[in-house]
């Protein structure tokens, strides 16, 4: 089957064409919010890029199936009855990093469900989608009341393609405050705010919603027989292939990109509330998954920039050993309030323009992964997916820091895309296409002392 997958990340957008899980073509562009009524997702730019790319690709006319995966904390309030507006939006899709959402915090906490109900922590800016909706309703009541549906971000793009409305649990259960993972139903927040009417019927991520509309076929070159699937939250796209491969086992998947999301399958939810930025996501089957997060890719970039280095280089083993020997390090927070140490003032224990900039950033991210795995009480095998695969020494450090757990590396860096692709044949998918290789642990001397000093300095900052 020839497929197309649209992957909308926070900083990059990709469109891939695949056949039998073999990549035929790949296209990408930057993704940035724009300023209007507030900082918002640039859906017009994304749609223009998507349609132009589809029109220009030789594979488009033979695509049989289309699936979408996107970042979380984004939702589209639409009026699907009004055919005069091609975007359907009654309000722009809010950028979750927009700080103005915080102005409603005092009122929002009076209706926000407890962590024990939603397993959704209180997060900065608009990272809780429920807080976004609350802020939008209070600031733009007339526009909000004109909405006929609230679509999670993957399902918004599926609707743009095929005209069918749907809701899906992986985005709904992603730190939104809107979902109860244990009961598998909407939270009390949805009831209190009378938002039930806005959510279309729940569909499986792998359900076929229909085929592309005549208008989309004409605009893109996709055949009118091209099937469109419900779609999935991006971290869950990385996870779903391993769910098929590891029945009833405890294991962790680390999905890396702008965010580093650590997912412990068949883990314990009880201790999550004891740690910052831990939560329960929901997998494609609706089962709760213990998760911990930090902005790994973003923090790596900011650390490099703060120390005067570019962000594309990887460290050498000698750079890493030098940094370890001299206890050169930085401590959190480089993400404006996210992760286990969100809100701390970042500190540098090294000189700027250090020759070991990338070693310091690498050590920081490896230690953060190690800390997040401890916060999840993670056990079983570990699989690393995504952008950090390009930094082999970072992965090797994780293996050194976790000597009692087997660490595996995905043999490709498109696990999110392949997971979304698997939705189109999900009932027959068994995970056997996953290619992983063992990660050999590094053997840097002094790493235990370095970790202890890093944690000591963080505690001093509290």
XYZ file of C-alpha atoms in Angstrom:
462
model
C 0.000 0.000 0.000
C 1.311 3.454 -0.897
C 0.827 5.907 1.979
C 1.413 9.520 2.935
C 2.068 10.641 6.508
C 1.903 14.237 7.698
C 3.929 14.804 10.873
C 3.409 18.245 12.444
C 5.950 18.820 15.206
C 6.406 21.959 17.245
C 9.429 23.117 15.250
C 9.356 21.038 12.055
C 6.757 19.615 9.664
C 7.372 16.513 7.579
C 5.511 14.834 4.765
C 6.647 11.331 3.898
C 5.580 8.915 1.197
C 5.996 5.226 1.981
C 5.355 1.870 0.388
C 5.671 -1.325 2.426
C 7.294 0.845 5.140
C 10.022 1.884 2.703
C 10.454 5.608 2.334
C 9.852 6.807 -1.220
C 10.208 10.542 -0.642
C 10.471 12.969 2.250
C 9.825 16.697 2.519
C 10.139 19.042 5.491
C 9.884 22.675 6.509
C 10.114 24.804 9.619
C 7.064 25.324 11.807
C 6.701 28.585 13.722
C 3.761 30.294 15.415
C 2.515 33.661 14.165
C 1.209 36.625 16.109
C -2.373 37.718 15.575
C -5.030 38.008 18.263
C -2.489 35.969 20.227
C 0.393 33.644 19.379
C -1.154 30.948 17.190
C -0.428 27.938 15.008
C 0.092 29.026 11.409
C -2.476 26.712 9.820
C -2.607 28.692 6.590
C 1.126 28.301 6.030
C 0.967 24.605 6.894
C -1.928 23.993 4.483
C -0.225 25.969 1.692
C 3.008 24.038 2.141
C 1.161 20.709 2.291
C -0.911 21.285 -0.832
C 2.024 22.660 -2.823
C 4.231 19.745 -1.790
C 1.554 17.199 -2.682
C 0.977 18.825 -6.079
C 4.680 18.762 -6.892
C 5.366 15.137 -5.880
C 5.177 12.352 -8.459
C 3.882 9.856 -5.866
C 0.792 11.832 -4.850
C -1.553 10.494 -7.544
C -1.029 6.899 -6.353
C -1.426 7.455 -2.574
C -3.999 5.036 -1.164
C -3.967 6.053 2.512
C -3.213 9.239 4.465
C -2.584 9.563 8.215
C -1.653 12.500 10.425
C 0.361 12.778 13.627
C 0.935 16.021 15.524
C 2.223 17.480 18.766
C -0.169 17.721 21.688
C -1.698 20.686 23.541
C -3.412 22.030 20.436
C -7.097 22.057 19.626
C -9.244 23.604 16.919
C -12.578 25.250 17.654
C -14.444 25.087 14.363
C -17.822 25.758 12.796
C -18.048 22.930 10.290
C -21.439 24.120 9.025
C -20.072 27.432 7.722
C -18.735 26.480 4.283
C -17.519 30.023 3.544
C -14.472 29.576 5.803
C -12.065 26.940 4.416
C -10.149 26.656 7.721
C -13.386 26.196 9.694
C -11.812 28.024 12.631
C -13.914 30.331 14.784
C -10.772 31.231 16.723
C -7.104 30.699 15.779
C -5.453 27.579 17.204
C -3.572 28.826 20.230
C 0.197 28.277 20.480
C 0.708 26.388 23.738
C 3.763 28.501 24.598
C 1.698 31.689 24.670
C 2.221 33.076 28.173
C -0.980 35.145 28.127
C -2.996 32.012 28.933
C -1.606 32.206 32.448
C -3.783 35.237 33.175
C -6.742 32.927 33.836
C -4.899 30.742 36.339
C -6.643 32.097 39.419
C -10.101 31.356 38.024
C -9.106 28.155 36.252
C -7.956 26.406 39.425
C -11.504 26.664 40.772
C -12.771 24.286 38.059
C -9.637 22.296 37.241
C -9.869 18.587 38.199
C -7.447 17.079 40.677
C -4.356 15.185 39.550
C -5.836 11.981 40.977
C -8.701 12.299 38.499
C -6.900 13.219 35.279
C -3.231 12.356 36.062
C -2.570 15.661 34.295
C -0.150 18.033 36.063
C -0.537 21.794 36.126
C 1.749 23.027 33.359
C 2.978 26.453 32.261
C 1.394 28.627 29.564
C -1.172 26.665 27.550
C 0.238 23.175 27.896
C -2.995 22.082 29.577
C -5.505 22.216 26.732
C -8.367 22.619 29.192
C -6.796 25.886 30.368
C -6.544 27.056 26.748
C -10.265 26.438 26.232
C -11.119 28.163 29.520
C -9.041 31.215 28.543
C -10.518 31.377 25.037
C -14.086 31.086 26.339
C -13.547 33.852 28.892
C -11.823 36.235 26.446
C -13.815 35.537 23.266
C -17.226 34.272 24.447
C -19.123 35.163 21.250
C -16.684 33.385 18.931
C -16.392 30.447 21.329
C -20.166 29.985 21.441
C -20.284 29.826 17.631
C -18.124 26.682 17.560
C -19.870 23.486 16.529
C -16.930 21.197 17.343
C -13.591 21.060 19.161
C -11.061 18.932 17.298
C -7.744 17.674 18.596
C -4.911 18.720 16.306
C -4.490 15.448 14.325
C -8.243 15.225 13.840
C -8.413 18.832 12.662
C -6.100 18.015 9.764
C -7.984 14.788 9.061
C -11.172 16.872 8.886
C -9.524 19.312 6.472
C -8.704 16.351 4.229
C -11.922 14.341 4.337
C -14.601 16.474 5.994
C -15.358 13.972 8.780
C -15.361 14.914 12.480
C -13.765 12.702 15.138
C -12.105 12.667 18.547
C -9.261 10.326 19.568
C -7.920 9.412 23.003
C -4.147 9.833 22.595
C -4.464 13.589 22.058
C -7.450 13.871 24.402
C -5.498 12.142 27.187
C -2.279 14.137 26.750
C -2.086 16.467 29.832
C -5.302 18.197 28.747
C -7.263 18.089 32.047
C -10.153 16.857 29.848
C -9.871 13.068 30.268
C -9.899 10.488 33.046
C -7.403 7.755 32.041
C -8.592 5.166 34.568
C -12.310 5.430 33.810
C -11.909 6.192 30.106
C -14.321 9.113 30.093
C -14.370 12.896 30.011
C -13.304 14.699 33.174
C -15.460 16.776 35.481
C -14.022 19.890 33.812
C -15.883 19.049 30.586
C -19.079 18.611 32.572
C -18.665 21.824 34.592
C -18.009 23.902 31.486
C -20.716 22.184 29.384
C -18.193 21.366 26.670
C -19.609 17.900 25.889
C -21.467 19.241 22.856
C -18.174 20.253 21.232
C -16.508 16.843 21.130
C -17.336 14.622 18.122
C -17.654 10.839 18.530
C -14.598 8.935 19.691
C -12.823 6.976 16.992
C -9.872 4.616 17.095
C -6.624 6.098 15.800
C -6.657 3.423 13.094
C -10.253 3.953 11.935
C -10.776 5.060 8.355
C -12.868 8.242 8.474
C -13.539 8.360 4.756
C -11.811 9.506 1.590
C -10.459 12.904 0.594
C -13.057 15.389 -0.577
C -13.395 16.358 -4.220
C -12.043 19.818 -3.389
C -8.957 18.404 -1.656
C -8.362 15.969 -4.502
C -8.444 18.834 -6.988
C -6.202 21.059 -4.851
C -3.579 18.415 -3.998
C -3.630 15.769 -6.702
C -4.557 13.037 -4.215
C -6.939 10.494 -5.755
C -10.544 10.716 -4.546
C -10.191 7.085 -3.420
C -7.419 8.021 -0.923
C -8.498 6.927 2.571
C -7.992 9.258 5.531
C -7.413 7.839 9.019
C -8.233 9.335 12.402
C -4.609 10.032 13.353
C -2.588 10.045 16.554
C -0.577 12.134 19.021
C 3.099 12.030 17.999
C 4.639 10.435 21.105
C 1.972 7.748 20.991
C 2.826 7.121 17.356
C 6.354 6.273 18.491
C 4.963 4.054 21.234
C 2.341 2.059 19.358
C 4.770 -0.105 17.387
C 6.368 -1.292 20.628
C 2.977 -2.076 22.144
C 2.523 -4.673 19.443
C 6.012 -6.068 19.974
C 6.064 -6.259 23.789
C 2.806 -7.813 24.940
C 2.302 -7.483 28.715
C 5.935 -6.559 29.362
C 7.163 -3.571 31.319
C 9.323 -1.378 29.081
C 10.072 2.269 28.338
C 10.101 4.220 25.103
C 11.955 7.526 24.999
C 10.634 9.713 22.195
C 13.028 12.588 21.516
C 12.633 15.841 19.617
C 11.744 19.325 20.849
C 10.282 17.384 23.771
C 11.749 14.270 25.331
C 8.828 12.106 26.409
C 9.559 9.031 28.520
C 6.767 6.444 28.536
C 6.770 3.505 30.956
C 4.347 0.840 29.756
C 2.785 -1.424 32.396
C 4.271 0.850 35.015
C 2.889 2.247 38.258
C 0.759 5.397 38.229
C 0.611 5.783 41.996
C 3.882 7.681 42.429
C 3.442 10.117 39.552
C 2.036 12.920 41.677
C 5.227 13.016 43.743
C 7.306 14.449 40.882
C 7.048 17.544 38.697
C 5.928 17.099 35.084
C 5.004 13.437 35.411
C 1.628 12.369 34.128
C -0.374 9.611 32.548
C -0.817 9.690 28.811
C -3.213 7.306 27.096
C -2.133 4.825 24.427
C -4.085 4.044 21.248
C -6.074 1.354 23.088
C -7.107 3.836 25.812
C -4.791 2.369 28.443
C -2.971 4.747 30.815
C 0.806 5.044 30.345
C 3.053 6.558 33.018
C 5.046 9.403 31.471
C 7.673 11.983 32.348
C 8.826 14.872 30.200
C 11.382 17.588 29.662
C 12.164 19.777 26.659
C 15.272 17.851 25.614
C 15.807 19.244 22.132
C 14.927 22.790 23.162
C 17.184 22.692 26.219
C 20.099 21.218 24.246
C 19.863 24.138 21.799
C 19.594 26.749 24.523
C 22.529 25.346 26.493
C 24.710 25.414 23.378
C 23.617 28.968 22.589
C 24.217 30.161 26.150
C 27.749 28.736 26.104
C 28.583 30.179 22.714
C 28.405 27.081 20.517
C 26.361 26.087 17.479
C 23.748 23.343 17.845
C 24.632 20.932 15.058
C 27.907 19.493 16.309
C 28.227 16.393 18.450
C 30.866 16.044 21.142
C 33.925 13.838 20.979
C 34.659 11.256 23.682
C 37.617 13.383 24.768
C 35.371 16.441 25.145
C 33.027 14.439 27.355
C 35.816 13.088 29.541
C 37.305 16.568 29.902
C 33.949 18.000 30.993
C 33.460 15.143 33.472
C 36.972 15.478 34.898
C 36.556 19.221 35.437
C 32.942 18.970 36.620
C 31.938 21.434 33.910
C 28.154 21.468 33.829
C 24.967 23.479 33.689
C 21.906 23.024 35.873
C 18.197 23.600 35.076
C 15.999 25.193 33.955
C 16.451 25.976 30.233
C 12.804 25.428 29.268
C 10.778 28.162 30.988
C 9.195 26.035 33.665
C 9.001 22.485 32.273
C 10.557 19.225 33.390
C 11.460 17.949 36.871
C 13.214 21.182 37.863
C 10.984 23.676 36.086
C 11.231 27.198 37.434
C 14.821 27.041 38.695
C 17.265 29.645 37.444
C 19.803 28.021 35.108
C 23.369 28.105 36.354
C 26.670 27.565 34.553
C 29.605 25.906 36.232
C 31.982 26.414 33.332
C 33.317 29.267 31.236
C 31.471 30.576 28.185
C 32.957 29.623 24.821
C 34.138 26.417 26.437
C 35.561 23.902 23.981
C 33.207 21.352 25.545
C 29.890 23.094 24.851
C 28.313 20.059 23.192
C 29.703 17.706 25.816
C 28.074 19.778 28.560
C 24.737 19.848 26.740
C 24.981 16.103 26.074
C 25.723 15.326 29.717
C 22.823 17.523 30.826
C 20.299 15.715 28.611
C 21.606 12.259 29.549
C 21.306 13.114 33.246
C 17.802 14.489 32.738
C 16.741 11.266 31.005
C 18.234 9.262 33.874
C 16.409 11.409 36.436
C 13.089 11.103 34.581
C 13.447 7.303 34.417
C 14.034 7.275 38.179
C 10.917 9.420 38.656
C 8.921 6.767 36.779
C 10.523 3.941 38.742
C 11.237 2.592 35.274
C 12.100 -1.057 34.794
C 12.394 -3.339 31.834
C 14.040 -2.578 28.517
C 14.492 0.956 27.163
C 13.979 1.980 23.535
C 15.246 5.350 22.286
C 13.511 6.997 19.322
C 13.882 10.262 17.442
C 16.313 13.159 17.234
C 18.746 12.105 19.992
C 19.687 9.046 17.939
C 21.964 11.417 16.026
C 24.012 11.863 19.206
C 25.347 8.360 19.805
C 27.391 9.406 22.835
C 24.268 10.741 24.553
C 22.568 7.372 24.068
C 25.684 5.548 25.292
C 25.687 7.713 28.416
C 22.085 6.722 29.139
C 23.150 3.070 28.914
C 26.068 3.752 31.272
C 23.776 5.492 33.764
C 21.228 2.598 33.609
C 23.483 -0.492 33.919
C 20.627 -2.748 35.043
C 18.436 -2.016 32.030
C 18.983 -3.029 28.438
C 18.984 -0.003 26.118
C 17.995 -0.318 22.469
C 18.288 2.216 19.669
C 15.772 2.491 16.887
C 17.534 1.782 13.594
C 15.676 4.675 11.976
C 14.877 8.207 13.094
C 11.306 8.242 11.783
C 9.582 6.142 14.428
C 6.784 8.680 14.757
C 6.106 8.531 11.031
C 6.266 4.740 10.893
C 3.894 4.509 13.835
C 1.413 6.809 12.117
C 1.861 4.795 8.933
C 1.031 1.569 10.805
C -2.452 2.949 11.567
C -3.499 2.346 7.982
C -3.057 -1.425 8.365
C -3.276 -1.641 12.139
C -5.428 -4.736 12.550
C -2.810 -6.740 10.667
C 0.198 -4.956 12.112
C 2.383 -6.981 14.514
C 5.401 -4.731 15.086
C 7.745 -7.098 13.306
C 9.058 -4.277 11.112
C 10.734 -2.585 14.074
C 14.490 -2.541 13.631
C 16.478 -1.930 16.818
C 20.087 -2.393 17.747
C 21.681 -2.699 21.181
C 23.197 0.437 22.636
C 26.669 -0.168 23.987
C 27.228 1.647 27.260
C 29.994 4.208 27.432
C 32.668 3.837 30.096
C 33.587 7.360 31.116
C 35.422 7.532 34.418
C 34.062 9.783 37.146
C 30.466 9.691 35.896
C 29.001 8.789 39.294
C 30.789 11.731 40.908
C 29.608 14.011 38.090
C 25.977 12.919 38.530
C 26.158 13.404 42.305
C 27.626 16.890 41.905
C 24.966 17.836 39.325
C 22.173 16.798 41.694
C 23.882 18.530 44.644
C 24.094 21.796 42.719
C 20.457 21.527 41.675
C 19.435 21.018 45.300
C 21.461 24.099 46.234
C 19.446 26.095 43.693
C 16.092 25.134 45.218
